[in-house]
XYZ file of C-alpha atoms in Angstrom:
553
model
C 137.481 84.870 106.649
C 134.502 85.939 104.456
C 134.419 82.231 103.044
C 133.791 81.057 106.501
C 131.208 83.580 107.279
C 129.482 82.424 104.202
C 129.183 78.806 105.112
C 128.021 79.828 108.490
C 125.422 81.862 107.241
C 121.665 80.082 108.475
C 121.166 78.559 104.945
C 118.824 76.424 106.212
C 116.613 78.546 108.297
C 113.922 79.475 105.512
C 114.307 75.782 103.527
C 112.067 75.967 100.107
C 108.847 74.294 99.738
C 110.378 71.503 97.699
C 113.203 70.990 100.334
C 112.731 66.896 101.812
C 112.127 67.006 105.136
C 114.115 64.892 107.524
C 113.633 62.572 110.236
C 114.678 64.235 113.460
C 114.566 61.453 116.544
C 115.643 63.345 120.187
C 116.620 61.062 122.824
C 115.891 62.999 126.195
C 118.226 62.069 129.134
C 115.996 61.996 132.422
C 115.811 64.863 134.636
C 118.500 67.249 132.441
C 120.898 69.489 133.836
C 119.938 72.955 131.852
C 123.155 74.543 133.434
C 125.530 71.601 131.022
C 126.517 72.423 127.457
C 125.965 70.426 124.493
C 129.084 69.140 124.786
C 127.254 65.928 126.789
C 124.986 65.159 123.582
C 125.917 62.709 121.484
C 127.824 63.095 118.375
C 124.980 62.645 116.072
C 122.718 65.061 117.746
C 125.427 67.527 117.518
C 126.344 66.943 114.042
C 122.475 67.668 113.212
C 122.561 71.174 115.453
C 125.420 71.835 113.603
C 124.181 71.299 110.353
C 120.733 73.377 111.221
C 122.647 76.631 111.779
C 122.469 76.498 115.316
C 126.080 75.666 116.064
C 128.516 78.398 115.030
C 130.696 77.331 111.951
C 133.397 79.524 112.996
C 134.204 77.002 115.893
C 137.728 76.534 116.604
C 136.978 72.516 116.857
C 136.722 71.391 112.804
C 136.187 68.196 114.270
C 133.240 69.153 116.220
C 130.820 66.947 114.002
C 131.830 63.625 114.622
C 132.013 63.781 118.107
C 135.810 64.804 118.746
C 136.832 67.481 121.514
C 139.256 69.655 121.876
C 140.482 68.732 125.170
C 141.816 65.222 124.254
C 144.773 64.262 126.652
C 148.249 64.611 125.697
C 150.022 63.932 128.681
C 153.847 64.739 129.055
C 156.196 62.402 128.494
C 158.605 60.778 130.662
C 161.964 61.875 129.811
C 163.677 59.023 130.264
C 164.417 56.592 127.269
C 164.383 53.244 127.971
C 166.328 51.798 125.198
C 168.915 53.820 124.685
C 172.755 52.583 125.449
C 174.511 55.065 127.550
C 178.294 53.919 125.588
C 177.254 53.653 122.479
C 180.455 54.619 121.449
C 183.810 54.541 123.070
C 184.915 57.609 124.571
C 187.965 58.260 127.446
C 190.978 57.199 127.062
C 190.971 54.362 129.711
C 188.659 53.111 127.573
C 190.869 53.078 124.386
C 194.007 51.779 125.928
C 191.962 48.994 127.682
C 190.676 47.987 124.358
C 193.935 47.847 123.036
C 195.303 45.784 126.279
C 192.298 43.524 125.393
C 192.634 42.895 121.904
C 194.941 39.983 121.681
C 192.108 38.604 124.325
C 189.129 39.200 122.382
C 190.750 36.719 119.553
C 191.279 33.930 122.014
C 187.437 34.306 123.363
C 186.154 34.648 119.965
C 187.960 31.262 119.349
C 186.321 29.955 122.738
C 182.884 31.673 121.701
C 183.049 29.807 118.452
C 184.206 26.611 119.461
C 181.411 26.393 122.391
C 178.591 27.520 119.964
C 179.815 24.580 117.129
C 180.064 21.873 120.311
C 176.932 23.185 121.631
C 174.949 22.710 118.220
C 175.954 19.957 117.593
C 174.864 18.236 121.171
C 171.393 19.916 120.570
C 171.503 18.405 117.010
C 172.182 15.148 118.563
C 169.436 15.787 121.116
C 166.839 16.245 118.780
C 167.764 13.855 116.061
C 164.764 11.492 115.588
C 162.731 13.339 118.163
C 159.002 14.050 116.573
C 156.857 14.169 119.275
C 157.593 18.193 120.669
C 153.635 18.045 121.878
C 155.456 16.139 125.160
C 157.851 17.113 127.422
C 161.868 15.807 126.158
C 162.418 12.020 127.274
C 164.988 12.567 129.767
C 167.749 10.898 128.449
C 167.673 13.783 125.855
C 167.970 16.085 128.537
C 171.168 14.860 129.551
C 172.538 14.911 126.461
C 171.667 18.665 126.270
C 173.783 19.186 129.805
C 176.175 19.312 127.043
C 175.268 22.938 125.394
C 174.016 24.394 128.917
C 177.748 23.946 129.769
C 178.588 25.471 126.558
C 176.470 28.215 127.415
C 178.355 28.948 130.484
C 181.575 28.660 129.011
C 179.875 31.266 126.032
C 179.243 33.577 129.201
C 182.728 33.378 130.484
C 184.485 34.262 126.711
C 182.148 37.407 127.202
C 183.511 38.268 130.569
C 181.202 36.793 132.800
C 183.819 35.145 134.638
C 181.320 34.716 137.935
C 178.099 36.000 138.201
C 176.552 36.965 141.855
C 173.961 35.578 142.789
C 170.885 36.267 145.224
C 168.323 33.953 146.648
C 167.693 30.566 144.818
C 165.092 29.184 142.166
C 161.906 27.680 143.331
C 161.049 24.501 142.580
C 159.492 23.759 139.682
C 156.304 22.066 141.376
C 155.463 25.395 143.297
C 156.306 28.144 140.978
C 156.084 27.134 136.909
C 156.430 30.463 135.985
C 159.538 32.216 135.928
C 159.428 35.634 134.429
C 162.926 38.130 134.646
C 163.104 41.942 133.267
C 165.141 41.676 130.052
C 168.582 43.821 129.017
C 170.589 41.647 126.774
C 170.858 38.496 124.469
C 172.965 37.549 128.037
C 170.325 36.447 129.799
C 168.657 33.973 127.913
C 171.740 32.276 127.597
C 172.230 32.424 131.721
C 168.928 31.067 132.290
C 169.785 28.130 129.430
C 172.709 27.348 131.879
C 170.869 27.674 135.030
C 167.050 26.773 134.316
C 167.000 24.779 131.133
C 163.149 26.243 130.835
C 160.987 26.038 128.103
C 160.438 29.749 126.669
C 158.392 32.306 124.847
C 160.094 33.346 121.762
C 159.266 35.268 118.435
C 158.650 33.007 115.172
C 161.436 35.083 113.552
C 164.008 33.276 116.419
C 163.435 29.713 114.686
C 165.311 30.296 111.479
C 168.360 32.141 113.007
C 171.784 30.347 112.602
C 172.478 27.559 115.583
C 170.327 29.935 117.710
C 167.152 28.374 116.320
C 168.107 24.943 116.733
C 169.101 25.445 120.188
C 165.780 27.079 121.355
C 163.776 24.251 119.775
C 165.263 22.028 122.400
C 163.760 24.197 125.319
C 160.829 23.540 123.449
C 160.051 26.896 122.557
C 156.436 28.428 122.212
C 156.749 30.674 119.104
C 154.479 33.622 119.103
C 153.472 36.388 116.403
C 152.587 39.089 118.937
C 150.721 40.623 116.134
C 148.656 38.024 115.639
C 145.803 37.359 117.940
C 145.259 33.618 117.070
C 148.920 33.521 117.767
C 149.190 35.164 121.035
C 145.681 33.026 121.847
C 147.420 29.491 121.291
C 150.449 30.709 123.064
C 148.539 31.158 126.117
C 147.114 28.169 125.739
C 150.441 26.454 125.417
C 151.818 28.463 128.643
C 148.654 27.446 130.818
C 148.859 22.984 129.067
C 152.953 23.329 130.092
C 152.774 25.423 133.598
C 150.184 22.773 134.538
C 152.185 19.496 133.720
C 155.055 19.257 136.119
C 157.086 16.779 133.469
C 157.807 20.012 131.261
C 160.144 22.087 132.541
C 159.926 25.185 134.012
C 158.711 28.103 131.794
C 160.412 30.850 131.435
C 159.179 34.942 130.071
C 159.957 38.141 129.665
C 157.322 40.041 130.311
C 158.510 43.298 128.947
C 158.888 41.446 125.173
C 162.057 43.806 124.058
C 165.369 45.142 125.553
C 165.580 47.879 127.758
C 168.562 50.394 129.100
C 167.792 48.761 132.689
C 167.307 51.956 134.406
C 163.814 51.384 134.066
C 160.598 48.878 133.769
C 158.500 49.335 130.806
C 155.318 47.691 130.857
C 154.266 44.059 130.961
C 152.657 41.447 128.621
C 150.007 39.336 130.344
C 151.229 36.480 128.650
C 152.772 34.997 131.720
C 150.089 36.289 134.080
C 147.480 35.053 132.616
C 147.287 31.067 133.419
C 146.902 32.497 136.595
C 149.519 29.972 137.837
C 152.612 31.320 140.652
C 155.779 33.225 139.573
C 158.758 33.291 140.770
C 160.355 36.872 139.380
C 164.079 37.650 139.050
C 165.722 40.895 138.562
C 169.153 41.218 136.101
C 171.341 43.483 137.098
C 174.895 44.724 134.919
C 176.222 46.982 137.147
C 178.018 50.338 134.767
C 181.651 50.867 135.658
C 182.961 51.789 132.032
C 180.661 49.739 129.656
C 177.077 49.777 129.561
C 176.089 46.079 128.495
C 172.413 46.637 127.361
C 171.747 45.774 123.973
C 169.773 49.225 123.503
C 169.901 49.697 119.770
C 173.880 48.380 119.298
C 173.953 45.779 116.780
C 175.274 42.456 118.220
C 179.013 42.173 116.016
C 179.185 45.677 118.223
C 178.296 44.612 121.443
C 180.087 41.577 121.267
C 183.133 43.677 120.554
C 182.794 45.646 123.552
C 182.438 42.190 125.865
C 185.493 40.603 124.279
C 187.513 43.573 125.451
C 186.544 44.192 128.831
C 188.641 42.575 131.695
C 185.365 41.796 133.408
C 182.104 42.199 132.778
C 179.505 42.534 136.123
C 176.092 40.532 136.378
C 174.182 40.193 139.486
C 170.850 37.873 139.837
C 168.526 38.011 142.236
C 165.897 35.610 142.981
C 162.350 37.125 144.446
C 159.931 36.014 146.803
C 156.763 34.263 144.793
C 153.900 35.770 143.951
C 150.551 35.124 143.478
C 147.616 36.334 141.481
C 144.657 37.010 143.897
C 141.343 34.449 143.043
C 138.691 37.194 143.688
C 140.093 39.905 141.428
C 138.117 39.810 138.135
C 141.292 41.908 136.920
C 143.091 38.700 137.528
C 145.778 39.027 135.209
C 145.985 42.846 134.810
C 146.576 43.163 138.367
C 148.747 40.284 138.514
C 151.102 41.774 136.004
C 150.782 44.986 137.739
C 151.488 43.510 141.489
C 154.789 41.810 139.932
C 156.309 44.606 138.035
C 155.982 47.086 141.079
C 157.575 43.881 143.252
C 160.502 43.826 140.413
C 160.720 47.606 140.144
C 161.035 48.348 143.927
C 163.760 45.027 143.879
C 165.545 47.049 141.131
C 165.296 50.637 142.566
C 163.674 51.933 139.541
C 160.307 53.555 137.465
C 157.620 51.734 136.057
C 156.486 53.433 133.010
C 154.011 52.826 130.190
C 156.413 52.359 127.380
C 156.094 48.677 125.308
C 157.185 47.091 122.237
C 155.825 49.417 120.024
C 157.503 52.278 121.732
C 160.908 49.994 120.687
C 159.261 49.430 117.053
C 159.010 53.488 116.718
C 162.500 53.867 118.221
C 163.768 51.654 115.223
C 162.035 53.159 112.672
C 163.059 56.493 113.682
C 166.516 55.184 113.914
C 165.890 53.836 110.097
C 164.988 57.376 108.605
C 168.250 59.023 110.315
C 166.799 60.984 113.394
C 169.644 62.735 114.874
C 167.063 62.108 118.077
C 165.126 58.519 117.771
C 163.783 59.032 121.410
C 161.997 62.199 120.575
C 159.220 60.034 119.120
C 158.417 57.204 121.967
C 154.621 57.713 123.352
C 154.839 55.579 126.113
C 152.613 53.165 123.855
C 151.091 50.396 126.339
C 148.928 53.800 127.758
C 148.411 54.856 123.931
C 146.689 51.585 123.145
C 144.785 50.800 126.009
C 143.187 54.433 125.852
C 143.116 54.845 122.215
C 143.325 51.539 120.617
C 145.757 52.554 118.165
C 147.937 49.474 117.984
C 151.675 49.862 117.278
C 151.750 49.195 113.282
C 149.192 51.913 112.849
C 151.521 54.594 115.205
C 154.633 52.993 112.661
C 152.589 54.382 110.276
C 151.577 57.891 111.787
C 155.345 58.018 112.259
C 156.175 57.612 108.971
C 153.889 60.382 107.835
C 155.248 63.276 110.667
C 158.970 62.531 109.547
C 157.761 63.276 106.228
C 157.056 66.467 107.482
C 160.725 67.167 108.329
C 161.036 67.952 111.560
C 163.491 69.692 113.537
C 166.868 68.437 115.688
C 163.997 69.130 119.028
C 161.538 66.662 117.256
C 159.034 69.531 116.340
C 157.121 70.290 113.015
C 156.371 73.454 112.116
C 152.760 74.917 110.267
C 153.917 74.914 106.658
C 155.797 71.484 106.333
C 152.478 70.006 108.001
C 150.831 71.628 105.145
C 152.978 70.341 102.830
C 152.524 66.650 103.292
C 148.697 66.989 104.066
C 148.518 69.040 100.233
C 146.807 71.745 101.681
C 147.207 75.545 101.842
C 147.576 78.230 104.434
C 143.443 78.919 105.334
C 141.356 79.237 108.053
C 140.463 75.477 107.590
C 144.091 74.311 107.847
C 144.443 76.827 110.751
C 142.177 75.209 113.178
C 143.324 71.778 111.877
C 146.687 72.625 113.074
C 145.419 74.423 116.049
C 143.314 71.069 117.344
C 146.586 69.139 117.729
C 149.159 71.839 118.796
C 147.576 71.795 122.025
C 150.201 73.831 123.730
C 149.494 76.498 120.908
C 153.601 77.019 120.408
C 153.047 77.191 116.742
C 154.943 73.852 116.609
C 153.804 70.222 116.970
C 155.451 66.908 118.408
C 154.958 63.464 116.994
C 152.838 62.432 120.362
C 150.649 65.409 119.483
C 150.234 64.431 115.916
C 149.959 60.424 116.832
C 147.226 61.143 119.815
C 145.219 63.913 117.617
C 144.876 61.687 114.466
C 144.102 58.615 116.924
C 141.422 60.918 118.856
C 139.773 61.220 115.411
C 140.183 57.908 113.978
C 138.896 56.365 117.008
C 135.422 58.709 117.200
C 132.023 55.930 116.603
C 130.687 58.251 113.817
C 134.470 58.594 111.847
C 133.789 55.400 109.657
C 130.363 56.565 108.956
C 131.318 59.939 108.413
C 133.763 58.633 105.531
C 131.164 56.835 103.716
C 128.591 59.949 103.744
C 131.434 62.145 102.324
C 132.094 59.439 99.118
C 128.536 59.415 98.465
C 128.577 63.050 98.851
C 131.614 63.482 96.762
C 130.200 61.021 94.304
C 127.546 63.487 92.472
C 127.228 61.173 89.333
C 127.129 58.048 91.436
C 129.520 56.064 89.247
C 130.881 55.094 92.503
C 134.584 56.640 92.371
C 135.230 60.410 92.658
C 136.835 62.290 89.647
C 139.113 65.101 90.247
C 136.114 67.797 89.515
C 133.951 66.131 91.945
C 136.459 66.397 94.419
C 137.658 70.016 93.678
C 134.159 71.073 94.118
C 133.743 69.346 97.697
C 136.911 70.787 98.565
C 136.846 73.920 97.369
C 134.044 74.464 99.897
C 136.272 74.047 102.833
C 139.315 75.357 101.333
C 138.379 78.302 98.657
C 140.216 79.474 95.675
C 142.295 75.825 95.488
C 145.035 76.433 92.239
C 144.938 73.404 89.478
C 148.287 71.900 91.104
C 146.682 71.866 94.868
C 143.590 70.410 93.379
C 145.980 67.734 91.979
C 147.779 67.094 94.588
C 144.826 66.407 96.892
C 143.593 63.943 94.414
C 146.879 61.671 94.286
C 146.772 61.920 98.195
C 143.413 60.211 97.825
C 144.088 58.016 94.634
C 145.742 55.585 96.643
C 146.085 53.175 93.211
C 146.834 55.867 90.980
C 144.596 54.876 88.466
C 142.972 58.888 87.782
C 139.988 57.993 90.009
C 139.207 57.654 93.667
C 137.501 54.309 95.347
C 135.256 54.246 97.662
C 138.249 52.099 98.767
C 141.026 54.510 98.088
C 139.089 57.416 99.930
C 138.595 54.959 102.845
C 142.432 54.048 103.000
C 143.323 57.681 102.715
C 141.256 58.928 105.838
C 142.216 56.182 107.883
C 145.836 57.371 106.811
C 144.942 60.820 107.434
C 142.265 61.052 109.123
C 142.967 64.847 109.763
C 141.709 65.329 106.234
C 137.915 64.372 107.328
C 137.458 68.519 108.194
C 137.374 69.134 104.374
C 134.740 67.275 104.096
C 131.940 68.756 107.071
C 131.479 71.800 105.232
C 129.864 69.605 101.917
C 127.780 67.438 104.815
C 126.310 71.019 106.298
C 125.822 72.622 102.596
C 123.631 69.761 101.937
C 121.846 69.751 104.813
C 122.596 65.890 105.453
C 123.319 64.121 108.586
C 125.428 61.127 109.432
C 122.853 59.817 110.944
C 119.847 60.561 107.838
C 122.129 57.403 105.758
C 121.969 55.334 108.639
């Protein structure tokens, strides 16, 4: 603890003659409360207090400088998972002996399955032949030809052992609802609503170059969409509101939750649909569970094709809803639009609303990739991450990738010294109260929402960027602009005292993202965005030189 005590010492409180001054600008808020802490000044003004000896370097909060607090939310997580397929595997032995009752079945519906699918290309082949124009709706005697593959489509749902499907209310007409948006728990669906609707849909650009599929699709002429792309997901609104408003196109059809779920819950929605502003009708999907569960969860298709094929029956209810719509003067048109269908579709279905999303499904997978015994342990409920964090889901894929680097348990859980580990940095007082920031439940132990929500909190502060640049030019003592290893071993060794040659070293390569012996302005960048934990080792060169964040703007 001495080294801490040293740093905190008032350095600055007797400055030499030959010290430069610095320009000090207070910003008074009218009529202050003296009783409130300086918690409510901004993060610049507290960086400077800091840095003048009059906040305590022995805080608990290494983060204290750029603004971040303690008391960032983690709230507790639903325990639910919403993708997760309740048979993934086959277990009882009614189960086993049905299978084997079913077998000699399963060959004659593949047969049918494949023989629908080749008659059903080829009609859409035919339908499209010669067709250039896909800016207008399908000349109609094209349609009829495709009456062809929607009965294929049917006959596809009966080889699966759909052999009737109940039904519920009936589909508005096009003219008063364009819109149709359903909750979404197989690859079974879309092919219903082919069959029923014929509508034009929302689909990912990865679903036009998959076999017969993406042929088929382009005849319900499809609106592709990169949903991480915002030019993308721009023109595809665009395209929803030019086709909902033309009553010659058919009707469009979405799925608002944009992945899979178990269907014991709804996840939240994508405005995509909502926002045209334009009626929807919605329908709710229902596979009852007697002894297979049909969602697609995270079952590859051969799989859950398997499982159809050797049922007797499979169950499928659909229910048409009342329509609804979006109230003229909300300015949170869409947003409460979405929110005023889901809770409509939820309390249809008898189940939750939660704030899980896509990217919670893009973390499931990747957890899934790296061989968690446990892939659910690391959903954050992600649509509430992003709207209060604005961490989008490729930068938590990322954070993810990091804390299962750090090897953690069968409960989901890492532990001090493997966090140490991948962050190259040793037991210290430093690391300590890095550890201690996130591990807000103090258990010694920290989960991956934790870790995602604590980096985020950081990342996300207005002086962080700044903050990085300061420490280069800190770091950067000869002003060659890149860092060599001694330049960074003696800003380190400031925070982190009495550093060994191989935890100097490893540091560095943490920070040479290139690995060309010398750190970037670029490379240090990268690596703090990456690890953004890692900006505490740098305060402690900030305070020693008596520099602000706000002296280099």
């Amino acid at each position: 603890m001495a080294e801490d005590q040293s740093l905190s010492t008032p350095l600055l409180s007797a400055p030499p003659a030959d010290h430069p001054s610095h320009l000090v600008i207070n910003v008074k808020d009218p009529d202050p409360d003296p009783t409130e802490s300086t918690a409510i000044q901004s993060p610049s003004t507290r960086l400077h207090t800091q840095q003048n000896g009059v906040s305590n370097n022995n805080t608990l909060n290494p983060f204290e400088f750029i603004g971040a607090h303690e008391d960032f939310e983690v709230p507790s997580s639903i325990t639910i998972d919403p993708f997760r397929n309740q048979t993934m595997n086959i277990a009882g032995l009614y189960e086993f002996v049905k299978i084997l009752i079913c077998l000699p079945i399963a060959l004659v519906r593949l047969a049918l399955f494949g023989f629908c699918l080749a008659v059903g290309y080829m009609a859409t082949y035919l339908a499209l032949h010669g067709w250039k124009d896909k800016e207008n709706p399908m000349p109609k005697w094209r349609c009829r030809l495709m009456w062809v593959t929607r009965i294929c489509a049917r006959l596809i749902l009966f080889s699966f052992g759909y052999h009737w499907i109940k039904r519920k209310g009936k589909p508005a007409p096009r003219e008063i609802a364009p819109i149709v948006v359903s909750n979404h728990i197989s690859y079974v669906e879309p092919i219903f609503f082919f069959y029923e609707l014929f509508p034009t849909i929302v689909a990912s650009e990865s679903h036009d170059s998959m076999p017969f599929v993406g042929t088929i699709i382009r005849a319900m002429q499809v609106i592709y969409v990169d949903r991480f792309s915002r030019s993308s997901r721009k023109h595809a609104v665009n395209e929803i509101k030019r086709k909902a408003s033309c009553n010659r196109f058919p009707q469009l059809l979405l799925f608002p939750e944009g992945t899979t779920t178990s269907g014991r819950l709804l996840i939240s929605f994508q405005l995509g649909a909502f926002i045209p502003g334009y009626p929807v009708q919605p329908v709710i999907v229902r596979y009852p569970l007697v002894h297979f569960d049909q969602s697609w969860g995270h079952i590859t298709v051969p799989k859950l094709m398997f499982r159809m094929f050797t049922q007797f029956h499979n169950f499928m209810e659909v229910e048409y809803l009342p329509l609804v719509s979006p109230h003229e003067n909300r300015k949170e048109n869409a947003i409460h639009f979405a929110q005023m269908t889901s809770r409509l579709m939820a309390s249809a279905l008898n189940v939750v609303q939660t704030s899980h999303s896509y990217g919670d499904f893009m973390l499931f997978v990747k957890a899934s990739e790296l061989n968690q015994e446990s892939p659910s342990h690391f959903i954050v409920e992600m649509a509430w991450v992003e709207s209060s964090l604005r961490i989008k889901a490729l930068e938590a894929v990322d954070f993810l990738e990091i804390f299962l680097s750090m090897n953690p348990d069968p409960s989901g859980h890492v532990e001090f010294h493997n966090f140490l580990r991948v962050l190259r940095l040793k037991p210290c007082s430093l690391s300590e109260k890095i550890f201690g920031f996130i591990d807000v439940e103090k258990m010694g132990k920290i989960t991956f929402k934790q870790f995602l929500l604590g980096s985020a909190h950081i990342l996300k502060q207005p002086l962080f960027k700044q903050a990085c640049e300061v420490a280069f030019t800190e770091c950067d003592i000869d002003g060659k602009n890149c860092i060599l290893k001694q330049e960074l071993r003696d800003a380190v060794t400031l925070a982190v005292p009495n550093m060994s040659e191989d935890e100097i070293s490893g540091i560095h390569s943490l920070f040479d993202v290139d690995g060309d012996g010398k750190i970037s302005e670029d490379d240090f960048v990268s690596c703090l965005r990456r690890h953004p934990l890692l900006i505490a080792l740098f305060f402690p060169r900030l305070w020693y030189s008596g520099l602000s964040i706000a002296d280099h703007r």
